[in-house]
XYZ file of C-alpha atoms in Angstrom:
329
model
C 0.000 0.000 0.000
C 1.355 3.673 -0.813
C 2.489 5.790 2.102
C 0.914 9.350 2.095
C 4.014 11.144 0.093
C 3.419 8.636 -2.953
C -0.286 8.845 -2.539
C 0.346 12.363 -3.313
C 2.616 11.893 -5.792
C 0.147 9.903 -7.923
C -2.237 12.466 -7.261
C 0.077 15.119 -8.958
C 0.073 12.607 -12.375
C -3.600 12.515 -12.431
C -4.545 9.480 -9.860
C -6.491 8.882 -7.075
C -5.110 6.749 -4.185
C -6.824 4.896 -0.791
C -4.783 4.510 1.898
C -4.463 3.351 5.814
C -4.384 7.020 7.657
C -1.283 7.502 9.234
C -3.232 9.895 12.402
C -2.937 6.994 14.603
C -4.547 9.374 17.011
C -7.995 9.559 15.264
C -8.303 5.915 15.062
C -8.573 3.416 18.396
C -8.022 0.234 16.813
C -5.813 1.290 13.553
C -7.011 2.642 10.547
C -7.699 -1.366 9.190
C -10.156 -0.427 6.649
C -8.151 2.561 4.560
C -10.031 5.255 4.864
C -7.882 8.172 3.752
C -8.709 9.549 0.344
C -5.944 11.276 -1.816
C -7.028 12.824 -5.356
C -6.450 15.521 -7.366
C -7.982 19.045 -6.246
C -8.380 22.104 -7.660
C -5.822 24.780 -8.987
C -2.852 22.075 -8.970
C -3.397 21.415 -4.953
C -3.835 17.906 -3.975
C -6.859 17.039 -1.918
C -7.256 15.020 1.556
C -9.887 13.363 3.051
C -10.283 10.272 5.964
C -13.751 9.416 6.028
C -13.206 8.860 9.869
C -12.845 12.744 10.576
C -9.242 13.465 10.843
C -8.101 16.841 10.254
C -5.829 16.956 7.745
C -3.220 19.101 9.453
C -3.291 16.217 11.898
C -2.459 13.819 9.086
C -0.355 15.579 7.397
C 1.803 16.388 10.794
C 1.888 12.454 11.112
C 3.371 11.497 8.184
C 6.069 14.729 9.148
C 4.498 16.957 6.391
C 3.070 20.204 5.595
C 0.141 21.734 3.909
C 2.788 23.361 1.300
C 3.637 20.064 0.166
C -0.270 20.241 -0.963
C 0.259 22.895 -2.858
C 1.375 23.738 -6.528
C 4.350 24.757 -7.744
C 5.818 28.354 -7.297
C 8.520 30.356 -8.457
C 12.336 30.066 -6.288
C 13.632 33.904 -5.900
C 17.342 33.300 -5.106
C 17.925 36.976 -3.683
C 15.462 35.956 -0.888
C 17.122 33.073 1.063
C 15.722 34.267 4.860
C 12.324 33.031 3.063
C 13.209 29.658 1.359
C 10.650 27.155 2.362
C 10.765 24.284 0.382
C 10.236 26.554 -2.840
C 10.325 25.361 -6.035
C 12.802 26.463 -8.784
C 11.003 28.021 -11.505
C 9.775 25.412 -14.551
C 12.720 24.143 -16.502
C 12.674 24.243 -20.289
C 11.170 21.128 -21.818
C 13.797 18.745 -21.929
C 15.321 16.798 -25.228
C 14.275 13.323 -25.918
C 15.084 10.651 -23.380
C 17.971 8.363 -24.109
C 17.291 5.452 -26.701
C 17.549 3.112 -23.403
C 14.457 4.547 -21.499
C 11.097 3.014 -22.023
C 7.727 3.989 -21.255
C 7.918 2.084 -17.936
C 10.660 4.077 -16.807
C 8.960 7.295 -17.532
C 5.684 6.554 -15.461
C 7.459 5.345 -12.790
C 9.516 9.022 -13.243
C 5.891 10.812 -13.048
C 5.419 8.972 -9.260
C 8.574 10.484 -7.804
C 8.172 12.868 -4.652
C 8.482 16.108 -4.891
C 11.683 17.874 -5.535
C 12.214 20.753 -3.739
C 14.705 24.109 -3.279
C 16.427 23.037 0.286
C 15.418 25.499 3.242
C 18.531 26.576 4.597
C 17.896 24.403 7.984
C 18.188 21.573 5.483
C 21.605 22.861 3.739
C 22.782 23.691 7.468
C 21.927 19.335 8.512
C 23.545 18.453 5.445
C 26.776 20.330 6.495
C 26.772 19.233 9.784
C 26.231 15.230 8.883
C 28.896 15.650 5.778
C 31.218 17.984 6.622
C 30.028 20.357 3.336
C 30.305 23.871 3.293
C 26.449 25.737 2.936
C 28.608 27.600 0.228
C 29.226 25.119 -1.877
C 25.814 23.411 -0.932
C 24.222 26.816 -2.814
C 26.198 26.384 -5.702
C 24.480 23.121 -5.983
C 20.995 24.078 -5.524
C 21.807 27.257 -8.075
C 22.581 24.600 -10.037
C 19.548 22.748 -9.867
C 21.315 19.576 -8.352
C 20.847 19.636 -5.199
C 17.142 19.245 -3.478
C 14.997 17.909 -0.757
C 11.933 16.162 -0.415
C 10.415 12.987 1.472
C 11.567 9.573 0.278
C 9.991 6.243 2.078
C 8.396 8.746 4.507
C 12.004 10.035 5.819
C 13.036 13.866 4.763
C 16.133 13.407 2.577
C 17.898 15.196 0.143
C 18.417 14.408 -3.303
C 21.019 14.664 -6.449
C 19.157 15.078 -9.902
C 19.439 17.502 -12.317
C 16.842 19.651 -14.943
C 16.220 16.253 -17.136
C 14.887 14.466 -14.128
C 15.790 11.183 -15.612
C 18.460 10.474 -13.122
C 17.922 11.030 -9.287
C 18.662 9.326 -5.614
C 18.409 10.290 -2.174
C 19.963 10.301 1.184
C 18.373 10.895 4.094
C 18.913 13.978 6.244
C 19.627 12.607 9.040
C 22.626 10.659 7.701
C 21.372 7.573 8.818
C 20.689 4.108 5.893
C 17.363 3.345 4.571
C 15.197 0.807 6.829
C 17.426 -1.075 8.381
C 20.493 -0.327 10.563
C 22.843 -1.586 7.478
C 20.656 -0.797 4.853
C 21.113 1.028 2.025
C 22.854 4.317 2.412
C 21.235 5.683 -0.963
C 18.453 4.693 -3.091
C 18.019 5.770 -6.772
C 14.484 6.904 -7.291
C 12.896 3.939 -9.282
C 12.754 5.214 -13.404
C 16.322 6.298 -12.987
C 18.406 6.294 -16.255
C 21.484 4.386 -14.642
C 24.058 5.944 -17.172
C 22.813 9.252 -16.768
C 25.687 11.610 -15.319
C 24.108 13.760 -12.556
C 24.411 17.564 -13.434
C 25.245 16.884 -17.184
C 22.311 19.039 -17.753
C 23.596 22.018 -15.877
C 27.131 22.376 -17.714
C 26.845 25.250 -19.768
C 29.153 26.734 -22.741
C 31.480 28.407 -20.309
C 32.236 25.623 -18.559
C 35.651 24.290 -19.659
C 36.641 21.871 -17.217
C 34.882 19.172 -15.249
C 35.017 17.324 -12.323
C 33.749 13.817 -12.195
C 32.669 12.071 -9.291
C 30.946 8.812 -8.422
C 27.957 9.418 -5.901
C 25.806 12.354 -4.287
C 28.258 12.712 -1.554
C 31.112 13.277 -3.896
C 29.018 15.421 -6.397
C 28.284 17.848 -3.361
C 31.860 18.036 -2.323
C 33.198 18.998 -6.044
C 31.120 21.787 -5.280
C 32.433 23.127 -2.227
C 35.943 23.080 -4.396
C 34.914 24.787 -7.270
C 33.620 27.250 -5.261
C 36.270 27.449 -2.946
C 38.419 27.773 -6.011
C 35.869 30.855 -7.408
C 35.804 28.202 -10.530
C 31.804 28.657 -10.798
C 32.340 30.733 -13.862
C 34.182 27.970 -15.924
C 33.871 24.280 -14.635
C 31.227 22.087 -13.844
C 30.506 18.524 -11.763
C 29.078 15.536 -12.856
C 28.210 12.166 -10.895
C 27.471 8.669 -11.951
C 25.733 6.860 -9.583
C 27.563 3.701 -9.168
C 31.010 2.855 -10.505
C 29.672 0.019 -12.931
C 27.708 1.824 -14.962
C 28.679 3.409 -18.751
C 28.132 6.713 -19.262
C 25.070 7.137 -21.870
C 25.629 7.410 -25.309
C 23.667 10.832 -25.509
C 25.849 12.414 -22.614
C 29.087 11.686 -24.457
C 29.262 14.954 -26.415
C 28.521 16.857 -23.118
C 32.346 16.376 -22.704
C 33.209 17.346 -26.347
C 36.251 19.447 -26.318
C 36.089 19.874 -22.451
C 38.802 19.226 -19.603
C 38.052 16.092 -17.578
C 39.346 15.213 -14.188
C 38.058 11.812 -12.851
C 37.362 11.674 -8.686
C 37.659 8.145 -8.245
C 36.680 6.165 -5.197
C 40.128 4.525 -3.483
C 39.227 0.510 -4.437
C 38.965 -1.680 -7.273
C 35.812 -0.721 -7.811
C 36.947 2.588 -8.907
C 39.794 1.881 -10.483
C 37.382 -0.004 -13.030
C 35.452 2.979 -13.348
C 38.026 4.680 -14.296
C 39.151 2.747 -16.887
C 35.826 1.939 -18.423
C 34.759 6.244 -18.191
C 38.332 7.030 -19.821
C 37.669 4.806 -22.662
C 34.497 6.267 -23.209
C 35.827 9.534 -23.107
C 38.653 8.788 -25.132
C 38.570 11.439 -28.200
C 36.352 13.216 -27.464
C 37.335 15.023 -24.309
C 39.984 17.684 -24.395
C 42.479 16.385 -21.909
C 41.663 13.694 -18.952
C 43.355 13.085 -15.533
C 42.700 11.567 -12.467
C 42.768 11.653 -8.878
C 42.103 9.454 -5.769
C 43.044 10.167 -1.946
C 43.951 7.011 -0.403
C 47.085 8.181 0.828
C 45.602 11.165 2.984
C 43.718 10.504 6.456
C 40.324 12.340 7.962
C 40.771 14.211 11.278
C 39.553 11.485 12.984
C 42.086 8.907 11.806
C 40.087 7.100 9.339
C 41.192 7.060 5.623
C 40.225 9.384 3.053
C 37.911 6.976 0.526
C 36.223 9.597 -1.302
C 36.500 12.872 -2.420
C 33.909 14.179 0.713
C 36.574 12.656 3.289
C 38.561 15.106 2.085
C 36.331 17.861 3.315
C 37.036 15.773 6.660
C 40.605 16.374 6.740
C 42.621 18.514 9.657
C 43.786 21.925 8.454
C 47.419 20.747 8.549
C 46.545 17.858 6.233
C 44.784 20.245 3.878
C 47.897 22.554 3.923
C 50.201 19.837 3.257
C 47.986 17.458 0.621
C 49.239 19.575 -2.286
C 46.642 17.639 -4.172
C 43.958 19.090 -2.416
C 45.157 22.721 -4.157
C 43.742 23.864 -7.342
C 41.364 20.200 -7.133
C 39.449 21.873 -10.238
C 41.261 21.692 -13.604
C-alpha cells in the first residue's frame, strides 16, 4: 500500500489513491479499513480526506508533512534566502528526448517520484553538519539545480538530480541508511536512467573543465571546491551513480572538447570505473586526468575513501595534501 508522500505523488500525475491514515490518534483500533482519500484538487493542490474525521493538518503532521507540500508549484527567488521554504525552482525548459535506453515504464514510474524541492537553509545547514560540506558550496548546488529535498519512504532526505529528471537518488537527512540499521545508504528513485551523469544538464558553454565524481556525496563536495576555487564561472561537476555503470551514449558529447578530471573512489571498484569512463571519453574530451586520496587521512584517523573525506581532513593535512590545491582543472 502507498504511504501518504506517494499517494500524493500519484495524485500530482492525475490518480487517485486509498490509503491506511497515518493519524494513529484519530483511530482506536488502527485505521484497518483505509479510509484516507488522496485525489487531485483544484488549482494544482492535492486534496485530503479520511472518512473517519481526521483533520488533515493532523495527518499531514503524522506522516512529518506540511500543507505546502499540498500545494502547486511556485517560483524560487534566489535573492530571498531568509524566506526559502521548500520553494520550487522556476519550470525548466522542456527537456530533449530521453535516451534510446528509457522506455515507457521508466517514464511513469519518473511521473510517481516525490516532490523535488529548493532546500530550506535548515536543510543545507543538517547536510553540512552530517557531511562535513560547506552551505557555500551546498548553494552552488541548488543554483545549479542539483541539489534538493523532499520525502523519500516517509524520511526527509535530500536528493542529487538535475533539470532532465531522468536520473535522481536520495539520502536521508539525518545521515542515517534506509530501513534497516545496514541498509542502504542511498536509493536511486525507481525510473532512474542508470548511465545518466548527474548535473550533465547544468554544464553550460562556459564551462571548460569538469570534475567527475561517483555518488551524491562526492558530487556535493566537487562543489564546495569549485567554489572554494571561485571556478563557478568555468567548470562544472558531474556524478554517476555507481562505478559500474557506462556513461550514456547521448551524454558523451557533453564532454566534447572539455577538460576532464576523474574523482575516483580509493578501491577496485573505482579503479574499473576509471578505466571503463576514460575509454568512453577517449577522443572526445579535451584532456583527462585523475585523482584518488587514499594516501591522505580524515581528522579522525580514518582514511580518506572519497572525495567528501577530504572535506574531513585537519587543516594541517589540507595545507600539506598539495593535491587538495587547485582540485578543479
Amino acid at each position: 500500500m502507498k504511504t501518504l508522500p506517494e499517494a500524493i505523488a500519484a495524485a500530482r500525475a492525475g490518480q487517485k489513491s486509498a490509503l491506511r491514515c497515518p493519524n494513529a490518534h484519530g483511530h482506536k483500533h488502527g485505521d484497518r479499513n483505509p479510509s484516507l482519500s488522496v485525489f487531485p484538487g483544484k488549482n494544482s493542490w492535492v486534496g485530503v480526506k479520511c472518512f473517519s474525521g481526521c483533520n488533515r493538518d493532523d495527518i499531514l503532521a503524522a506522516a512529518g508533512l506540511k500543507v505546502r507540500d499540498l500545494g502547486p508549484d511556485r517560483p524560487f527567488e534566489p535573492r530571498q534566502r531568509p524566506s526559502i521554504r521548500f520553494l520550487l525552482p522556476p519550470p525548466p525548459p522542456p527537456p530533449p528526448p530521453p535516451p534510446p535506453t528509457d522506455d515507457s515504464e521508466k517514464a511513469a514510474k519518473r511521473r510517481l517520484w516525490p516532490r523535488l524541492m529548493v532546500p530550506e537553509v535548515a536543510v543545507l545547514e543538517r547536510i553540512r553538519d552530517v557531511r562535513g560540506i560547506s552551505v557555500e558550496g551546498l548553494e552552488l548546488a541548488v543554483e545549479r539545480g542539483i541539489l534538493r529535498s523532499g520525502y523519500h519512504e516517509d524520511r526527509p532526505c535530500w536528493f542529487v538530480t538535475d533539470e532532465r529528471r531522468i536520473a535522481a537518488q536520495a539520502r536521508r537527512i539525518d545521515g542515517q541508511r534506509f530501513r534497516t540499521a545496514d541498509g542502504p545508504k542511498g536509493l536511486s528513485l525507481e525510473g532512474t536512467v542508470g548511465g545518466w551523469p548527474i548535473g550533465a544538464a547544468a554544464i553550460k558553454p562556459e564551462h571548460r573543465s569538469i570534475l567527475f565524481c561517483e555518488g551524491g556525496p562526492d558530487l556535493l563536495a566537487a562543489h564546495v571546491y569549485i567554489q572554494a576555487e571561485g571556478r563557478q564561472d568555468s567548470a562544472a561537476a558531474v556524478a554517476m551513480l555507481g562505478a559500474s555503470a557506462a556513461i550514456a551514449g547521448e551524454a558523451l558529447e557533453v564532454f566534447r572538447g572539455r577538460r576532464v578530471r576523474f574523482v575516483v573512489h580509493a578501491d577496485d571498484a573505482g579503479k574499473a570505473s576509471l578505466s571503463l569512463w576514460s575509454k568512453q571519453l577517449h577522443g572526445i574530451a579535451a584532456g583527462m586526468d585523475s585523482i584518488s586520496f587514499g594516501s591522505l587521512r580524515r581528522a579522525d584517523g580514518k582514511p580518506c575513501s572519497d572525495l567528501n573525506d577530504t572535506l574531513l581532513v585537519s587543516a594541517d593535512t589540507f595545507e600539506k595534501a598539495r593535491v587538495l590545491h587547485a582540485l578543479t582543472p
